[in-house]
Tab-separated table of N, CA and C in Angstrom:
chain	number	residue	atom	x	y	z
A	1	UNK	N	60.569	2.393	12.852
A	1	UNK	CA	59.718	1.238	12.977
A	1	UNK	C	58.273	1.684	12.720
A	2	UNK	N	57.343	0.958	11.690
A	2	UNK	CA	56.171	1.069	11.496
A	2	UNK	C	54.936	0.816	12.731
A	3	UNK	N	54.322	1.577	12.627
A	3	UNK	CA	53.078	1.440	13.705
A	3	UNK	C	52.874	0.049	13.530
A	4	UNK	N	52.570	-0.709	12.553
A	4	UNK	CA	52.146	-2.171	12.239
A	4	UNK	C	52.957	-3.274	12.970
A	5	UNK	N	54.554	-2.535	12.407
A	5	UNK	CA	55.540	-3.420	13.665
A	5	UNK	C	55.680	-3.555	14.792
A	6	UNK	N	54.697	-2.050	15.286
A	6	UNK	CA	55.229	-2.101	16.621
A	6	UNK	C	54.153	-2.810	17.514
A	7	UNK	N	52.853	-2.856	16.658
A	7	UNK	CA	52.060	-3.234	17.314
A	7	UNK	C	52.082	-4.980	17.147
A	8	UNK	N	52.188	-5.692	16.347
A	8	UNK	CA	53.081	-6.675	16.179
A	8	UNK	C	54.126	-7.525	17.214
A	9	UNK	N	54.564	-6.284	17.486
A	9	UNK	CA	55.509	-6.813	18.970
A	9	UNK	C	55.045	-7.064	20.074
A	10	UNK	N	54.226	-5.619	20.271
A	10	UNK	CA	53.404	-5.892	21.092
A	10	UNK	C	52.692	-6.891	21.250
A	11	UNK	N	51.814	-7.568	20.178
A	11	UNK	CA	50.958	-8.859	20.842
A	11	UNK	C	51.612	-9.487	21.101
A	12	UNK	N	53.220	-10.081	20.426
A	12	UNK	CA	53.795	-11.156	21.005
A	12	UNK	C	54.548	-11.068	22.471
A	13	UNK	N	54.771	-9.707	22.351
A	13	UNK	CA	55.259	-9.592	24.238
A	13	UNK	C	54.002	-9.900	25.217
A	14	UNK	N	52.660	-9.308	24.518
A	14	UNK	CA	51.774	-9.865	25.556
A	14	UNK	C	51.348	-11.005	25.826
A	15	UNK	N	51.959	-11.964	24.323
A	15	UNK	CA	51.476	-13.114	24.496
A	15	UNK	C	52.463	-13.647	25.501
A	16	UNK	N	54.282	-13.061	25.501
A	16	UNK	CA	54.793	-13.955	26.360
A	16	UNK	C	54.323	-13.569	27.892
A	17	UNK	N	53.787	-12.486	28.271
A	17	UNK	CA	52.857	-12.215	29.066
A	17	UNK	C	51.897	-12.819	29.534
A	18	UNK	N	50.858	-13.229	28.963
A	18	UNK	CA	50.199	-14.376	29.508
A	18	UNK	C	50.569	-16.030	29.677
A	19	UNK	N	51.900	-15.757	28.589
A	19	UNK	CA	52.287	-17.510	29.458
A	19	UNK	C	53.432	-17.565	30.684
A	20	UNK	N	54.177	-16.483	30.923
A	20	UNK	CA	54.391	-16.161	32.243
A	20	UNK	C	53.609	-16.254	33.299
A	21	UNK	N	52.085	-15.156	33.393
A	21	UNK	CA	51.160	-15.523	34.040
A	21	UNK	C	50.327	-17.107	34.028
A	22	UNK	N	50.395	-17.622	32.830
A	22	UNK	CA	50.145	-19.393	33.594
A	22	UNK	C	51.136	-19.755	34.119
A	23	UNK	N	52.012	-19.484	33.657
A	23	UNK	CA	52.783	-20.434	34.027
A	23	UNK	C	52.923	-19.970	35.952
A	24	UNK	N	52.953	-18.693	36.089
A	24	UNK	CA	52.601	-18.456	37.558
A	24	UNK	C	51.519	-18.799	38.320
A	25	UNK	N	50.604	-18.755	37.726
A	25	UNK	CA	48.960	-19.633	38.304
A	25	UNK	C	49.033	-20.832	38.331
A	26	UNK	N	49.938	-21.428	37.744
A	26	UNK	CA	50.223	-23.269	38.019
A	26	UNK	C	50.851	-23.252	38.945
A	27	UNK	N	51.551	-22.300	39.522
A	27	UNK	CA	52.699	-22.377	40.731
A	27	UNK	C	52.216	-21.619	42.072
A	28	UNK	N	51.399	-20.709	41.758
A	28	UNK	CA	50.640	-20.657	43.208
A	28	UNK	C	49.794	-20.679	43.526
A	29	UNK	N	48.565	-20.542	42.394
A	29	UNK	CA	47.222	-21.034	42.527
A	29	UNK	C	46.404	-20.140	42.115
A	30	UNK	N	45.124	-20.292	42.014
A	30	UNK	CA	43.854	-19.288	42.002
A	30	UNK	C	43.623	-18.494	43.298
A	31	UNK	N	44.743	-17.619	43.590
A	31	UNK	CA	44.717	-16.619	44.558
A	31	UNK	C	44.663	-15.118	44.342
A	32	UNK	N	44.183	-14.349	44.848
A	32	UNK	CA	43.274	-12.768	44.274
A	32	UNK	C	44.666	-12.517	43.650
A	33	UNK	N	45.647	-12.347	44.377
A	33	UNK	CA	46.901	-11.662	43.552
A	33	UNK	C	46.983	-11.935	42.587
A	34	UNK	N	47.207	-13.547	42.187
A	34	UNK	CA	47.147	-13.967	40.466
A	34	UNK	C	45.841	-13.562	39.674
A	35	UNK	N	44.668	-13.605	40.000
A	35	UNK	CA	43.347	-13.637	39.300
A	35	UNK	C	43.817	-11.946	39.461
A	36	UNK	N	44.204	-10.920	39.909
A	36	UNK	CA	44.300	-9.439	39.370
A	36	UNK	C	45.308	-9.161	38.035
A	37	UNK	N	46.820	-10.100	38.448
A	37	UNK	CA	47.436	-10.114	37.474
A	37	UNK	C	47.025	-10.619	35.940
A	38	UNK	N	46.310	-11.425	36.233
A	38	UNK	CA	45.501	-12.035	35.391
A	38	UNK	C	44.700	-11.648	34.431
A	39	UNK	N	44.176	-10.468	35.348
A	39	UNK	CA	42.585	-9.438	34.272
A	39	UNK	C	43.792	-8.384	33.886
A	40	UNK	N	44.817	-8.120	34.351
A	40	UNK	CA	45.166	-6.963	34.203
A	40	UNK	C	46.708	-6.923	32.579
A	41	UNK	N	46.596	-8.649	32.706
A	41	UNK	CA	47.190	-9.009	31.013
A	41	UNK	C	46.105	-9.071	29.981
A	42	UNK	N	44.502	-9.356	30.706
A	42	UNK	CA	44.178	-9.834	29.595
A	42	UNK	C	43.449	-7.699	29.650
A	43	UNK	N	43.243	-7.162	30.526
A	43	UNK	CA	42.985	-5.546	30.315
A	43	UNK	C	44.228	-5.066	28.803
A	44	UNK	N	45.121	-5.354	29.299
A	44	UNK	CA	46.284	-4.649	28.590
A	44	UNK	C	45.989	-5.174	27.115
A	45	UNK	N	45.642	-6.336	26.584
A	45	UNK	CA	45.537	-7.110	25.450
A	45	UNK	C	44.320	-6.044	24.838
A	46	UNK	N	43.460	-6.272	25.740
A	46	UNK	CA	41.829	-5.220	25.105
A	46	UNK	C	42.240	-4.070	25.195
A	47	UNK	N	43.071	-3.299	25.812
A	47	UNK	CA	43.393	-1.720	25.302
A	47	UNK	C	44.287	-1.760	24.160
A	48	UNK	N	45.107	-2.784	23.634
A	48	UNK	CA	45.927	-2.606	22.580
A	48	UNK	C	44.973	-3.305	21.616
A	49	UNK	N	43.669	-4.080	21.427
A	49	UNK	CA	42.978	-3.878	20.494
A	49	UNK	C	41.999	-2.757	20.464
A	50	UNK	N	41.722	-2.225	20.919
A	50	UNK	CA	41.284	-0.907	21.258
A	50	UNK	C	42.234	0.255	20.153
A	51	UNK	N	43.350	-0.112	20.595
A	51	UNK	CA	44.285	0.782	19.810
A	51	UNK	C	44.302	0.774	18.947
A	52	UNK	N	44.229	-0.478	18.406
A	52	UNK	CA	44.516	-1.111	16.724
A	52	UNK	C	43.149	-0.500	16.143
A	53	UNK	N	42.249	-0.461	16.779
A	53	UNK	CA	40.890	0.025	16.143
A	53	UNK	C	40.872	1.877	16.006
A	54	UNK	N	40.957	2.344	17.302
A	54	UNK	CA	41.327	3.391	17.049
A	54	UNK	C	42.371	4.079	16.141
A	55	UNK	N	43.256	3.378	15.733
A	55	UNK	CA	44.260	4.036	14.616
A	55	UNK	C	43.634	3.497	13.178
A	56	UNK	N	42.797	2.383	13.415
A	56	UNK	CA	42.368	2.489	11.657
A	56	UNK	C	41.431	3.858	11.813
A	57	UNK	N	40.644	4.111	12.895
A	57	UNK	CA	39.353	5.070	12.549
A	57	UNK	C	40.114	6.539	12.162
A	58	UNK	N	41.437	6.826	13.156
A	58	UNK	CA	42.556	7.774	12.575
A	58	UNK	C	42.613	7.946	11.168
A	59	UNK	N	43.143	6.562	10.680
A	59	UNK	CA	43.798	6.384	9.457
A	59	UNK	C	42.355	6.650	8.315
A	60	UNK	N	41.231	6.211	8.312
A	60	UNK	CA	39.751	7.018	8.082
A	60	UNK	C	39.647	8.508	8.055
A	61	UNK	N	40.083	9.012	9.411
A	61	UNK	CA	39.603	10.495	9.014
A	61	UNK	C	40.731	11.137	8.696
A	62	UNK	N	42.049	10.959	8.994
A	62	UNK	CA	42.857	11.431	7.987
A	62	UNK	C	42.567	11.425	6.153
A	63	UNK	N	42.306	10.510	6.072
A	63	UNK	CA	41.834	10.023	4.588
A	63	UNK	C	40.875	10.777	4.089
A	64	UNK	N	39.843	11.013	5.359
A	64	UNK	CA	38.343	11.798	4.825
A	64	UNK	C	39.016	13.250	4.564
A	65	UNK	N	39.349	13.607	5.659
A	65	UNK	CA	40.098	15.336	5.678
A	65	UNK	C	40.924	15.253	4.259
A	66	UNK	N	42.035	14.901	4.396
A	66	UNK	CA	42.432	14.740	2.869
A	66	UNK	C	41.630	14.981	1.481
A	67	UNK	N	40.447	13.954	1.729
A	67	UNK	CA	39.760	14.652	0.544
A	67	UNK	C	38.795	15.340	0.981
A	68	UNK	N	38.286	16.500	2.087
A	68	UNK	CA	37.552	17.089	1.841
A	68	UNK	C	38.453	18.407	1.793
A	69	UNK	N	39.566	18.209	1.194
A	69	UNK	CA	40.330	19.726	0.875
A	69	UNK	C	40.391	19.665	-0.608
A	70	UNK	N	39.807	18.423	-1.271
A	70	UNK	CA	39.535	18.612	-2.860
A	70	UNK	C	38.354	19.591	-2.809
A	71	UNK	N	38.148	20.162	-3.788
A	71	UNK	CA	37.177	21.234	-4.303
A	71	UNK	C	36.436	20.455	-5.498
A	72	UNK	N	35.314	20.826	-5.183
A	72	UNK	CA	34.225	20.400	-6.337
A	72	UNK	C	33.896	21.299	-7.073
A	73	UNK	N	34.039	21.497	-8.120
A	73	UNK	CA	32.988	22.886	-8.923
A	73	UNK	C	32.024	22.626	-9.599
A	74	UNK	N	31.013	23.383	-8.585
A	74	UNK	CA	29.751	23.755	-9.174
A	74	UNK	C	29.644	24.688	-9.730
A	75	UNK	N	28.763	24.950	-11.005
A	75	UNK	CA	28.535	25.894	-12.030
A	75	UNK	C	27.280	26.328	-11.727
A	76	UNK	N	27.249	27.592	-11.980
A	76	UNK	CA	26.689	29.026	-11.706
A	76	UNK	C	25.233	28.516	-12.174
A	77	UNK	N	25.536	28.086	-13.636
A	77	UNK	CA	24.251	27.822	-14.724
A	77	UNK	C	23.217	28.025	-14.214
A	78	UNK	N	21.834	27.871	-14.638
A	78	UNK	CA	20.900	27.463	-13.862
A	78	UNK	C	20.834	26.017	-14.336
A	79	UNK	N	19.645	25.273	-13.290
A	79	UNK	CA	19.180	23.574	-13.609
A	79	UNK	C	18.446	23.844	-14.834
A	80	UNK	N	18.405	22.998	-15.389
A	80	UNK	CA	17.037	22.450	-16.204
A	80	UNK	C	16.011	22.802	-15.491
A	81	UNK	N	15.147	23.402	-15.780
A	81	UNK	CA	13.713	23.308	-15.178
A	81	UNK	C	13.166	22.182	-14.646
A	82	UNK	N	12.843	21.035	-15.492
A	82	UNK	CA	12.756	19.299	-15.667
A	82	UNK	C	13.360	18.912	-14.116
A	83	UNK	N	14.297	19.178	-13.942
A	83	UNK	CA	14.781	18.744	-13.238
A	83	UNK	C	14.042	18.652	-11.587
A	84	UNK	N	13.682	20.147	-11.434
A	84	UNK	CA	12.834	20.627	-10.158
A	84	UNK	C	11.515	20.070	-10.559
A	85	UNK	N	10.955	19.118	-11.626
A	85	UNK	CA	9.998	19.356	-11.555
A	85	UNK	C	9.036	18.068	-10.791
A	86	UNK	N	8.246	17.989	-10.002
A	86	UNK	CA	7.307	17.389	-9.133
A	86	UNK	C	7.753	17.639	-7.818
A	87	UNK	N	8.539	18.646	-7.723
A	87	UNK	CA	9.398	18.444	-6.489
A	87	UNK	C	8.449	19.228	-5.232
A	88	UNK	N	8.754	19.204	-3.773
A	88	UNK	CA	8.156	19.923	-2.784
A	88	UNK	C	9.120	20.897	-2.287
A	89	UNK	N	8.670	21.852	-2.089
A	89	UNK	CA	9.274	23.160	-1.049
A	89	UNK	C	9.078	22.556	0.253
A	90	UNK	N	10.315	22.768	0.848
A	90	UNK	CA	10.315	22.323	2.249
A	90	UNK	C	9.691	22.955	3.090
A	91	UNK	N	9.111	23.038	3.652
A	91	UNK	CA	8.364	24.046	4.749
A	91	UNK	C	7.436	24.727	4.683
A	92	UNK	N	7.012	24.617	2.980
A	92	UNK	CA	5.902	24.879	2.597
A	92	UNK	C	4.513	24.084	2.130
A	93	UNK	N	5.058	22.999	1.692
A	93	UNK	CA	3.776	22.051	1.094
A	93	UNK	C	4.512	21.872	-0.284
A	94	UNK	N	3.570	20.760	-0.749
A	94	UNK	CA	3.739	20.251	-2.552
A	94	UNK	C	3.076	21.315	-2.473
A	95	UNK	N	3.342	21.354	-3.980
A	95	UNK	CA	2.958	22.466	-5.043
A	95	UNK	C	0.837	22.255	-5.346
A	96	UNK	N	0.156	22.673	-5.573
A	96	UNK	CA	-0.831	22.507	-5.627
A	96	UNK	C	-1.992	21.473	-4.638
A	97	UNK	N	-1.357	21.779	-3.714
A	97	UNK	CA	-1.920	21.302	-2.034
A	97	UNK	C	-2.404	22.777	-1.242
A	98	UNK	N	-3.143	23.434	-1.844
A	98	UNK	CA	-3.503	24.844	-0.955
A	98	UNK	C	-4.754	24.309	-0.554
């Protein structure tokens, strides 16, 4: 079973989860016991979107790692001169600022 399916199931079990819990708060009332059961379906709902978020950011750095085991090649060459040119040395100043 796919992570997608399973999480899938999951919302709909939690959904039959919270209509259990109305349907129990119609039957005994706004009493602490129900109002805990209560935060503690809709807690469970926000840690399994929690989850869903956390496995895309997974599914991200798996992806990143993946490609940072490609190799780039850089060549030895030198630059163009042109290239460096107006540029500043870090820690030293622009060039003709003495």
């Amino acid at each position: 079973m796919s992570s997608a399916s399973e999480l899938a199931e999951l919302h709909a079990l939690i959904g039959d989860l919270r209509r259990c819990v109305l349907g129990l708060k119609t039957r005994f009332g706004d009493i602490p016991g129900m109002r805990r059961i209560e935060m503690d379906a809709e807690r469970i709902l926000a840690d399994v979107q929690l989850l869903e978020s956390d496995a895309g950011e997974l599914d991200l750095q798996r992806w990143a790692a993946e490609r940072a085991q490609e190799k780039i090649a850089i060549p030895d060459t030198e630059y163009d001169s042109e290239f460096w040119r107006d540029v500043d040395d870090e820690g030293v100043g622009g060039h003709g600022r003495y």
